[in-house]
Amino acid sequence: MIKAIIFDLDNTLMNRNEAFNKFAYKLIDKYIYFSIENERKKVHEILRIADRDGYRSKEEIFQELSTILPWKYRPSIDEFISFWFSEFPKFSVPMENALEVIKEFKRRNIKLGIITNGSIQTQHSKIDCLGIRKYFDDIIVSDEVKIHKPNTNIFKISLERLEVLPQEACYIGDHPINDIKGATEAGMKAIWLKGFREWDDSLVEPEMAIDNLKELLELV
Protein backbone atom coordinates (compact mmCIF):
# COMPACT_ATOMS: atom_id res chain seq x y z
CA MET A 1 0.00 0.00 0.00
CA ILE A 2 1.35 3.41 -0.98
CA LYS A 3 1.42 5.81 1.97
CA ALA A 4 3.62 8.58 0.52
CA ILE A 5 4.35 10.14 -2.85
CA ILE A 6 7.53 12.16 -3.30
CA PHE A 7 8.10 14.45 -6.26
CA ASP A 8 11.03 16.04 -8.00
CA LEU A 9 10.52 19.77 -8.56
CA ASP A 10 12.00 21.03 -11.84
CA ASN A 11 10.24 19.61 -14.89
CA THR A 12 8.06 17.47 -12.63
CA LEU A 13 5.92 19.72 -10.44
CA MET A 14 7.18 22.87 -12.15
CA ASN A 15 7.58 23.30 -15.89
CA ARG A 16 11.16 24.55 -15.79
CA ASN A 17 11.48 24.68 -19.57
CA GLU A 18 8.61 27.12 -19.83
CA ALA A 19 9.89 29.18 -16.92
CA PHE A 20 13.39 29.34 -18.41
CA ASN A 21 12.09 30.53 -21.78
CA LYS A 22 10.34 33.50 -20.16
CA PHE A 23 13.21 34.28 -17.78
CA ALA A 24 15.80 34.18 -20.56
CA TYR A 25 13.97 36.86 -22.52
CA LYS A 26 13.87 39.09 -19.46
CA LEU A 27 17.63 38.68 -19.04
CA ILE A 28 18.16 39.42 -22.73
CA ASP A 29 16.02 42.55 -22.66
CA LYS A 30 17.89 43.88 -19.62
CA TYR A 31 21.49 43.13 -20.60
CA ILE A 32 21.84 42.16 -24.27
CA TYR A 33 21.98 44.36 -27.36
CA PHE A 34 20.17 43.20 -30.49
CA SER A 35 18.95 45.05 -33.54
CA ILE A 36 16.46 42.56 -34.96
CA GLU A 37 14.13 39.97 -33.40
CA ASN A 38 16.01 37.10 -35.03
CA GLU A 39 19.14 38.05 -33.07
CA ARG A 40 17.10 37.99 -29.87
CA LYS A 41 16.03 34.42 -30.61
CA LYS A 42 19.62 33.38 -31.36
CA VAL A 43 20.80 34.75 -28.01
CA HIS A 44 17.94 32.92 -26.30
CA GLU A 45 19.16 29.65 -27.82
CA ILE A 46 22.73 30.37 -26.65
CA LEU A 47 21.42 30.88 -23.13
CA ARG A 48 19.34 27.70 -23.27
CA ILE A 49 22.31 25.59 -24.32
CA ALA A 50 24.60 27.18 -21.73
CA ASP A 51 22.06 26.51 -18.97
CA ARG A 52 21.99 22.73 -19.62
CA ASP A 53 18.53 22.36 -18.09
CA GLY A 54 19.78 23.81 -14.82
CA TYR A 55 22.57 21.27 -14.35
CA ARG A 56 25.33 23.84 -14.41
CA SER A 57 26.56 26.50 -11.99
CA LYS A 58 25.70 30.11 -12.73
CA GLU A 59 29.40 30.98 -12.40
CA GLU A 60 30.20 28.64 -15.29
CA ILE A 61 27.37 30.06 -17.38
CA PHE A 62 28.57 33.62 -16.83
CA GLN A 63 32.20 32.78 -17.62
CA GLU A 64 31.13 31.19 -20.91
CA LEU A 65 28.77 33.99 -21.93
CA SER A 66 30.75 36.99 -20.73
CA THR A 67 32.89 37.23 -23.87
CA ILE A 68 30.54 35.92 -26.56
CA LEU A 69 27.30 37.85 -26.10
CA PRO A 70 26.64 41.35 -27.49
CA TRP A 71 26.19 43.02 -24.08
CA LYS A 72 24.66 46.47 -23.96
CA TYR A 73 25.57 46.42 -20.30
CA ARG A 74 27.72 43.57 -18.96
CA PRO A 75 27.02 42.95 -15.28
CA SER A 76 29.55 41.72 -12.76
CA ILE A 77 29.40 38.02 -11.99
CA ASP A 78 27.77 38.82 -8.63
CA GLU A 79 25.07 40.93 -10.28
CA PHE A 80 24.46 38.26 -12.91
CA ILE A 81 24.02 35.52 -10.32
CA SER A 82 21.86 37.72 -8.09
CA PHE A 83 19.62 38.60 -11.04
CA TRP A 84 19.27 34.93 -11.98
CA PHE A 85 18.42 33.73 -8.48
CA SER A 86 16.01 36.56 -7.72
CA GLU A 87 14.18 36.70 -11.06
CA PHE A 88 14.03 33.10 -12.26
CA PRO A 89 11.59 31.85 -9.58
CA LYS A 90 9.11 34.59 -10.51
CA PHE A 91 8.44 32.77 -13.78
CA SER A 92 7.60 29.46 -12.10
CA VAL A 93 4.56 27.74 -13.55
CA PRO A 94 3.08 24.40 -12.42
CA MET A 95 3.32 21.36 -14.62
CA GLU A 96 0.10 20.47 -16.40
CA ASN A 97 -2.36 18.91 -13.94
CA ALA A 98 0.12 19.20 -11.04
CA LEU A 99 -2.25 21.04 -8.70
CA GLU A 100 -5.15 18.73 -9.47
CA VAL A 101 -3.02 15.67 -8.73
CA ILE A 102 -1.54 17.08 -5.51
CA LYS A 103 -4.96 18.03 -4.16
CA GLU A 104 -6.41 14.62 -4.97
CA PHE A 105 -3.62 12.78 -3.16
CA LYS A 106 -4.12 15.03 -0.14
CA ARG A 107 -7.81 14.15 -0.24
CA ARG A 108 -6.78 10.49 -0.13
CA ASN A 109 -4.65 11.22 2.97
CA ILE A 110 -1.42 10.26 1.21
CA LYS A 111 1.68 11.98 2.56
CA LEU A 112 3.47 14.23 0.06
CA GLY A 113 7.11 15.20 -0.22
CA ILE A 114 9.54 16.99 -2.52
CA ILE A 115 13.21 16.17 -3.08
CA THR A 116 15.02 18.62 -5.34
CA ASN A 117 18.61 19.33 -6.20
CA GLY A 118 19.57 22.99 -6.18
CA SER A 119 20.19 26.08 -4.10
CA ILE A 120 18.16 26.70 -0.96
CA GLN A 121 16.95 30.19 -1.90
CA THR A 122 16.03 29.42 -5.50
CA GLN A 123 14.23 26.14 -4.95
CA HIS A 124 12.20 27.38 -2.00
CA SER A 125 11.33 30.53 -3.96
CA LYS A 126 10.04 28.38 -6.82
CA ILE A 127 7.87 26.38 -4.44
CA ASP A 128 6.42 29.54 -2.92
CA CYS A 129 5.80 31.11 -6.33
CA LEU A 130 3.94 27.96 -7.34
CA GLY A 131 1.84 28.24 -4.17
CA ILE A 132 2.16 24.54 -3.33
CA ARG A 133 4.08 24.53 -0.03
CA LYS A 134 0.94 24.03 2.07
CA TYR A 135 0.22 20.67 0.43
CA PHE A 136 3.53 19.03 1.36
CA ASP A 137 4.48 17.22 4.54
CA ASP A 138 8.23 17.41 3.83
CA ILE A 139 10.48 19.33 1.43
CA ILE A 140 14.18 18.62 0.96
CA VAL A 141 16.53 20.84 -1.03
CA SER A 142 19.90 19.19 -1.62
CA ASP A 143 21.97 22.17 -0.49
CA GLU A 144 20.19 22.10 2.88
CA VAL A 145 21.22 18.53 3.68
CA LYS A 146 24.51 18.59 1.71
CA ILE A 147 23.46 15.49 -0.23
CA HIS A 148 22.43 15.48 -3.87
CA LYS A 149 20.40 13.07 -5.94
CA PRO A 150 21.06 10.34 -7.02
CA ASN A 151 22.73 9.63 -3.65
CA THR A 152 20.29 7.26 -1.95
CA ASN A 153 20.78 8.96 1.41
CA ILE A 154 18.72 11.97 0.36
CA PHE A 155 15.79 9.66 -0.41
CA LYS A 156 16.24 7.86 2.92
CA ILE A 157 16.07 11.17 4.79
CA SER A 158 12.73 11.94 3.14
CA LEU A 159 11.38 8.48 3.98
CA GLU A 160 12.40 8.88 7.62
CA ARG A 161 10.77 12.30 7.87
CA LEU A 162 7.57 11.01 6.30
CA GLU A 163 7.73 7.92 8.54
CA VAL A 164 7.22 5.41 5.74
CA LEU A 165 9.14 2.40 4.47
CA PRO A 166 10.73 2.50 1.00
CA GLN A 167 8.20 0.04 -0.40
CA GLU A 168 5.39 2.28 0.86
CA ALA A 169 6.52 5.27 -1.21
CA CYS A 170 6.58 6.33 -4.86
CA TYR A 171 8.99 8.83 -6.34
CA ILE A 172 8.21 10.76 -9.53
CA GLY A 173 10.79 12.64 -11.58
CA ASP A 174 12.04 13.43 -15.07
CA HIS A 175 15.76 12.62 -14.72
CA PRO A 176 16.69 8.98 -15.49
CA ILE A 177 19.71 8.92 -13.18
CA ASN A 178 19.09 11.53 -10.48
CA ASP A 179 15.45 10.62 -10.00
CA ILE A 180 14.67 7.13 -11.25
CA LYS A 181 17.97 5.35 -10.60
CA GLY A 182 18.41 7.09 -7.24
CA ALA A 183 14.91 6.34 -5.98
CA THR A 184 14.99 2.75 -7.23
CA GLU A 185 18.28 2.07 -5.47
CA ALA A 186 16.75 3.51 -2.29
CA GLY A 187 14.07 0.81 -2.54
CA MET A 188 11.22 3.01 -3.69
CA LYS A 189 8.82 2.60 -6.58
CA ALA A 190 10.07 5.06 -9.19
CA ILE A 191 7.92 6.59 -11.93
CA TRP A 192 9.56 8.40 -14.85
CA LEU A 193 7.83 11.50 -16.22
CA LYS A 194 8.69 11.45 -19.91
CA GLY A 195 9.05 14.34 -22.31
CA PHE A 196 11.93 16.31 -20.82
CA ARG A 197 15.00 14.08 -20.97
CA GLU A 198 15.97 11.11 -23.10
CA TRP A 199 16.22 7.81 -21.27
CA ASP A 200 19.80 6.80 -20.44
CA ASP A 201 20.55 3.63 -22.45
CA SER A 202 22.97 2.44 -19.77
CA LEU A 203 20.03 1.99 -17.37
CA VAL A 204 17.40 -0.71 -17.15
CA GLU A 205 14.09 0.46 -18.59
CA PRO A 206 11.91 2.11 -15.93
CA GLU A 207 9.26 -0.08 -14.33
CA MET A 208 6.70 2.69 -14.73
CA ALA A 209 6.58 5.73 -17.00
CA ILE A 210 3.97 8.41 -17.61
CA ASP A 211 3.42 11.23 -20.10
CA ASN A 212 1.29 13.38 -17.79
CA LEU A 213 1.03 13.69 -14.01
CA LYS A 214 -2.68 12.96 -14.18
CA GLU A 215 -1.82 9.34 -14.97
CA LEU A 216 -0.56 8.99 -11.40
CA LEU A 217 -4.12 9.01 -10.11
CA GLU A 218 -4.73 5.60 -11.69
CA LEU A 219 -1.26 4.16 -11.03
CA VAL A 220 -1.17 4.90 -7.31
Tab-separated table of C-alpha atoms in Angstrom:
chain	number	residue	atom	x	y	z
A	1	MET	CA	0.000	0.000	0.000
A	2	ILE	CA	1.351	3.410	-0.975
A	3	LYS	CA	1.419	5.811	1.971
A	4	ALA	CA	3.619	8.577	0.516
A	5	ILE	CA	4.354	10.141	-2.847
A	6	ILE	CA	7.529	12.156	-3.300
A	7	PHE	CA	8.101	14.455	-6.262
A	8	ASP	CA	11.034	16.038	-8.004
A	9	LEU	CA	10.515	19.773	-8.556
A	10	ASP	CA	12.004	21.025	-11.841
A	11	ASN	CA	10.236	19.613	-14.890
A	12	THR	CA	8.064	17.469	-12.633
A	13	LEU	CA	5.923	19.722	-10.437
A	14	MET	CA	7.175	22.865	-12.147
A	15	ASN	CA	7.577	23.297	-15.890
A	16	ARG	CA	11.157	24.549	-15.790
A	17	ASN	CA	11.485	24.677	-19.571
A	18	GLU	CA	8.608	27.123	-19.835
A	19	ALA	CA	9.892	29.179	-16.918
A	20	PHE	CA	13.386	29.342	-18.408
A	21	ASN	CA	12.086	30.532	-21.777
A	22	LYS	CA	10.343	33.504	-20.157
A	23	PHE	CA	13.208	34.282	-17.775
A	24	ALA	CA	15.803	34.183	-20.557
A	25	TYR	CA	13.967	36.855	-22.522
A	26	LYS	CA	13.872	39.094	-19.456
A	27	LEU	CA	17.628	38.679	-19.039
A	28	ILE	CA	18.158	39.421	-22.731
A	29	ASP	CA	16.021	42.549	-22.659
A	30	LYS	CA	17.891	43.880	-19.624
A	31	TYR	CA	21.485	43.129	-20.597
A	32	ILE	CA	21.845	42.164	-24.273
A	33	TYR	CA	21.978	44.361	-27.358
A	34	PHE	CA	20.168	43.205	-30.493
A	35	SER	CA	18.955	45.054	-33.544
A	36	ILE	CA	16.464	42.561	-34.958
A	37	GLU	CA	14.134	39.969	-33.404
A	38	ASN	CA	16.015	37.095	-35.034
A	39	GLU	CA	19.140	38.055	-33.070
A	40	ARG	CA	17.105	37.989	-29.866
A	41	LYS	CA	16.033	34.425	-30.609
A	42	LYS	CA	19.620	33.380	-31.359
A	43	VAL	CA	20.799	34.754	-28.009
A	44	HIS	CA	17.939	32.917	-26.302
A	45	GLU	CA	19.159	29.651	-27.818
A	46	ILE	CA	22.730	30.366	-26.646
A	47	LEU	CA	21.419	30.877	-23.126
A	48	ARG	CA	19.342	27.699	-23.274
A	49	ILE	CA	22.307	25.594	-24.321
A	50	ALA	CA	24.597	27.182	-21.728
A	51	ASP	CA	22.056	26.506	-18.966
A	52	ARG	CA	21.991	22.730	-19.624
A	53	ASP	CA	18.535	22.357	-18.090
A	54	GLY	CA	19.776	23.813	-14.822
A	55	TYR	CA	22.571	21.273	-14.351
A	56	ARG	CA	25.330	23.841	-14.414
A	57	SER	CA	26.561	26.500	-11.989
A	58	LYS	CA	25.700	30.115	-12.732
A	59	GLU	CA	29.395	30.977	-12.402
A	60	GLU	CA	30.198	28.636	-15.287
A	61	ILE	CA	27.374	30.060	-17.377
A	62	PHE	CA	28.574	33.619	-16.828
A	63	GLN	CA	32.197	32.783	-17.619
A	64	GLU	CA	31.134	31.186	-20.906
A	65	LEU	CA	28.773	33.986	-21.929
A	66	SER	CA	30.752	36.987	-20.732
A	67	THR	CA	32.887	37.228	-23.868
A	68	ILE	CA	30.541	35.919	-26.563
A	69	LEU	CA	27.302	37.849	-26.098
A	70	PRO	CA	26.642	41.353	-27.485
A	71	TRP	CA	26.189	43.020	-24.083
A	72	LYS	CA	24.658	46.470	-23.964
A	73	TYR	CA	25.572	46.419	-20.295
A	74	ARG	CA	27.716	43.573	-18.965
A	75	PRO	CA	27.016	42.946	-15.276
A	76	SER	CA	29.546	41.720	-12.759
A	77	ILE	CA	29.397	38.018	-11.987
A	78	ASP	CA	27.767	38.817	-8.634
A	79	GLU	CA	25.068	40.926	-10.278
A	80	PHE	CA	24.456	38.259	-12.909
A	81	ILE	CA	24.020	35.524	-10.317
A	82	SER	CA	21.863	37.719	-8.091
A	83	PHE	CA	19.617	38.598	-11.040
A	84	TRP	CA	19.270	34.926	-11.983
A	85	PHE	CA	18.420	33.729	-8.476
A	86	SER	CA	16.011	36.558	-7.722
A	87	GLU	CA	14.185	36.703	-11.064
A	88	PHE	CA	14.034	33.096	-12.265
A	89	PRO	CA	11.592	31.853	-9.576
A	90	LYS	CA	9.110	34.592	-10.513
A	91	PHE	CA	8.442	32.774	-13.784
A	92	SER	CA	7.599	29.461	-12.095
A	93	VAL	CA	4.562	27.737	-13.555
A	94	PRO	CA	3.080	24.404	-12.421
A	95	MET	CA	3.325	21.360	-14.616
A	96	GLU	CA	0.102	20.468	-16.405
A	97	ASN	CA	-2.364	18.906	-13.939
A	98	ALA	CA	0.119	19.196	-11.036
A	99	LEU	CA	-2.245	21.040	-8.705
A	100	GLU	CA	-5.150	18.729	-9.473
A	101	VAL	CA	-3.017	15.666	-8.726
A	102	ILE	CA	-1.539	17.080	-5.513
A	103	LYS	CA	-4.958	18.029	-4.158
A	104	GLU	CA	-6.408	14.622	-4.974
A	105	PHE	CA	-3.621	12.784	-3.162
A	106	LYS	CA	-4.119	15.026	-0.135
A	107	ARG	CA	-7.811	14.155	-0.236
A	108	ARG	CA	-6.779	10.486	-0.131
A	109	ASN	CA	-4.649	11.223	2.972
A	110	ILE	CA	-1.415	10.256	1.213
A	111	LYS	CA	1.677	11.978	2.559
A	112	LEU	CA	3.466	14.226	0.062
A	113	GLY	CA	7.112	15.196	-0.220
A	114	ILE	CA	9.538	16.995	-2.520
A	115	ILE	CA	13.210	16.174	-3.082
A	116	THR	CA	15.016	18.619	-5.340
A	117	ASN	CA	18.612	19.330	-6.201
A	118	GLY	CA	19.573	22.992	-6.182
A	119	SER	CA	20.186	26.076	-4.101
A	120	ILE	CA	18.159	26.700	-0.964
A	121	GLN	CA	16.952	30.186	-1.901
A	122	THR	CA	16.032	29.423	-5.500
A	123	GLN	CA	14.228	26.135	-4.952
A	124	HIS	CA	12.201	27.385	-1.997
A	125	SER	CA	11.331	30.529	-3.956
A	126	LYS	CA	10.043	28.382	-6.822
A	127	ILE	CA	7.874	26.375	-4.436
A	128	ASP	CA	6.422	29.543	-2.919
A	129	CYS	CA	5.799	31.115	-6.328
A	130	LEU	CA	3.941	27.958	-7.344
A	131	GLY	CA	1.839	28.241	-4.174
A	132	ILE	CA	2.155	24.542	-3.328
A	133	ARG	CA	4.078	24.526	-0.035
A	134	LYS	CA	0.938	24.027	2.068
A	135	TYR	CA	0.222	20.672	0.434
A	136	PHE	CA	3.533	19.030	1.359
A	137	ASP	CA	4.484	17.218	4.539
A	138	ASP	CA	8.226	17.414	3.830
A	139	ILE	CA	10.481	19.327	1.434
A	140	ILE	CA	14.181	18.617	0.956
A	141	VAL	CA	16.527	20.840	-1.028
A	142	SER	CA	19.897	19.187	-1.621
A	143	ASP	CA	21.965	22.173	-0.487
A	144	GLU	CA	20.189	22.096	2.884
A	145	VAL	CA	21.218	18.526	3.677
A	146	LYS	CA	24.507	18.586	1.711
A	147	ILE	CA	23.462	15.490	-0.230
A	148	HIS	CA	22.433	15.484	-3.873
A	149	LYS	CA	20.395	13.067	-5.942
A	150	PRO	CA	21.057	10.342	-7.019
A	151	ASN	CA	22.729	9.627	-3.646
A	152	THR	CA	20.290	7.260	-1.951
A	153	ASN	CA	20.783	8.961	1.407
A	154	ILE	CA	18.715	11.974	0.361
A	155	PHE	CA	15.789	9.661	-0.414
A	156	LYS	CA	16.244	7.862	2.917
A	157	ILE	CA	16.073	11.174	4.791
A	158	SER	CA	12.735	11.935	3.145
A	159	LEU	CA	11.378	8.477	3.982
A	160	GLU	CA	12.400	8.883	7.617
A	161	ARG	CA	10.770	12.298	7.874
A	162	LEU	CA	7.571	11.008	6.304
A	163	GLU	CA	7.725	7.918	8.543
A	164	VAL	CA	7.220	5.410	5.737
A	165	LEU	CA	9.136	2.395	4.471
A	166	PRO	CA	10.734	2.502	0.997
A	167	GLN	CA	8.195	0.039	-0.399
A	168	GLU	CA	5.391	2.276	0.865
A	169	ALA	CA	6.524	5.267	-1.212
A	170	CYS	CA	6.577	6.332	-4.856
A	171	TYR	CA	8.988	8.833	-6.337
A	172	ILE	CA	8.208	10.763	-9.530
A	173	GLY	CA	10.790	12.636	-11.577
A	174	ASP	CA	12.042	13.429	-15.065
A	175	HIS	CA	15.759	12.618	-14.720
A	176	PRO	CA	16.691	8.979	-15.488
A	177	ILE	CA	19.712	8.924	-13.178
A	178	ASN	CA	19.093	11.528	-10.480
A	179	ASP	CA	15.451	10.616	-10.002
A	180	ILE	CA	14.670	7.131	-11.253
A	181	LYS	CA	17.966	5.353	-10.600
A	182	GLY	CA	18.406	7.093	-7.243
A	183	ALA	CA	14.906	6.337	-5.976
A	184	THR	CA	14.988	2.752	-7.229
A	185	GLU	CA	18.285	2.074	-5.473
A	186	ALA	CA	16.746	3.515	-2.294
A	187	GLY	CA	14.075	0.808	-2.536
A	188	MET	CA	11.224	3.012	-3.690
A	189	LYS	CA	8.819	2.597	-6.575
A	190	ALA	CA	10.074	5.061	-9.185
A	191	ILE	CA	7.924	6.594	-11.932
A	192	TRP	CA	9.556	8.401	-14.845
A	193	LEU	CA	7.835	11.505	-16.223
A	194	LYS	CA	8.685	11.446	-19.914
A	195	GLY	CA	9.051	14.338	-22.314
A	196	PHE	CA	11.934	16.311	-20.819
A	197	ARG	CA	14.997	14.084	-20.971
A	198	GLU	CA	15.969	11.105	-23.102
A	199	TRP	CA	16.224	7.808	-21.275
A	200	ASP	CA	19.802	6.803	-20.442
A	201	ASP	CA	20.550	3.634	-22.447
A	202	SER	CA	22.971	2.438	-19.768
A	203	LEU	CA	20.033	1.985	-17.374
A	204	VAL	CA	17.402	-0.711	-17.155
A	205	GLU	CA	14.088	0.463	-18.594
A	206	PRO	CA	11.913	2.114	-15.927
A	207	GLU	CA	9.265	-0.076	-14.334
A	208	MET	CA	6.695	2.687	-14.729
A	209	ALA	CA	6.582	5.733	-16.999
A	210	ILE	CA	3.966	8.414	-17.609
A	211	ASP	CA	3.423	11.232	-20.096
A	212	ASN	CA	1.288	13.383	-17.793
A	213	LEU	CA	1.030	13.690	-14.012
A	214	LYS	CA	-2.683	12.957	-14.183
A	215	GLU	CA	-1.823	9.336	-14.975
A	216	LEU	CA	-0.564	8.994	-11.397
A	217	LEU	CA	-4.124	9.014	-10.111
A	218	GLU	CA	-4.726	5.603	-11.686
A	219	LEU	CA	-1.259	4.163	-11.030
A	220	VAL	CA	-1.170	4.901	-7.306
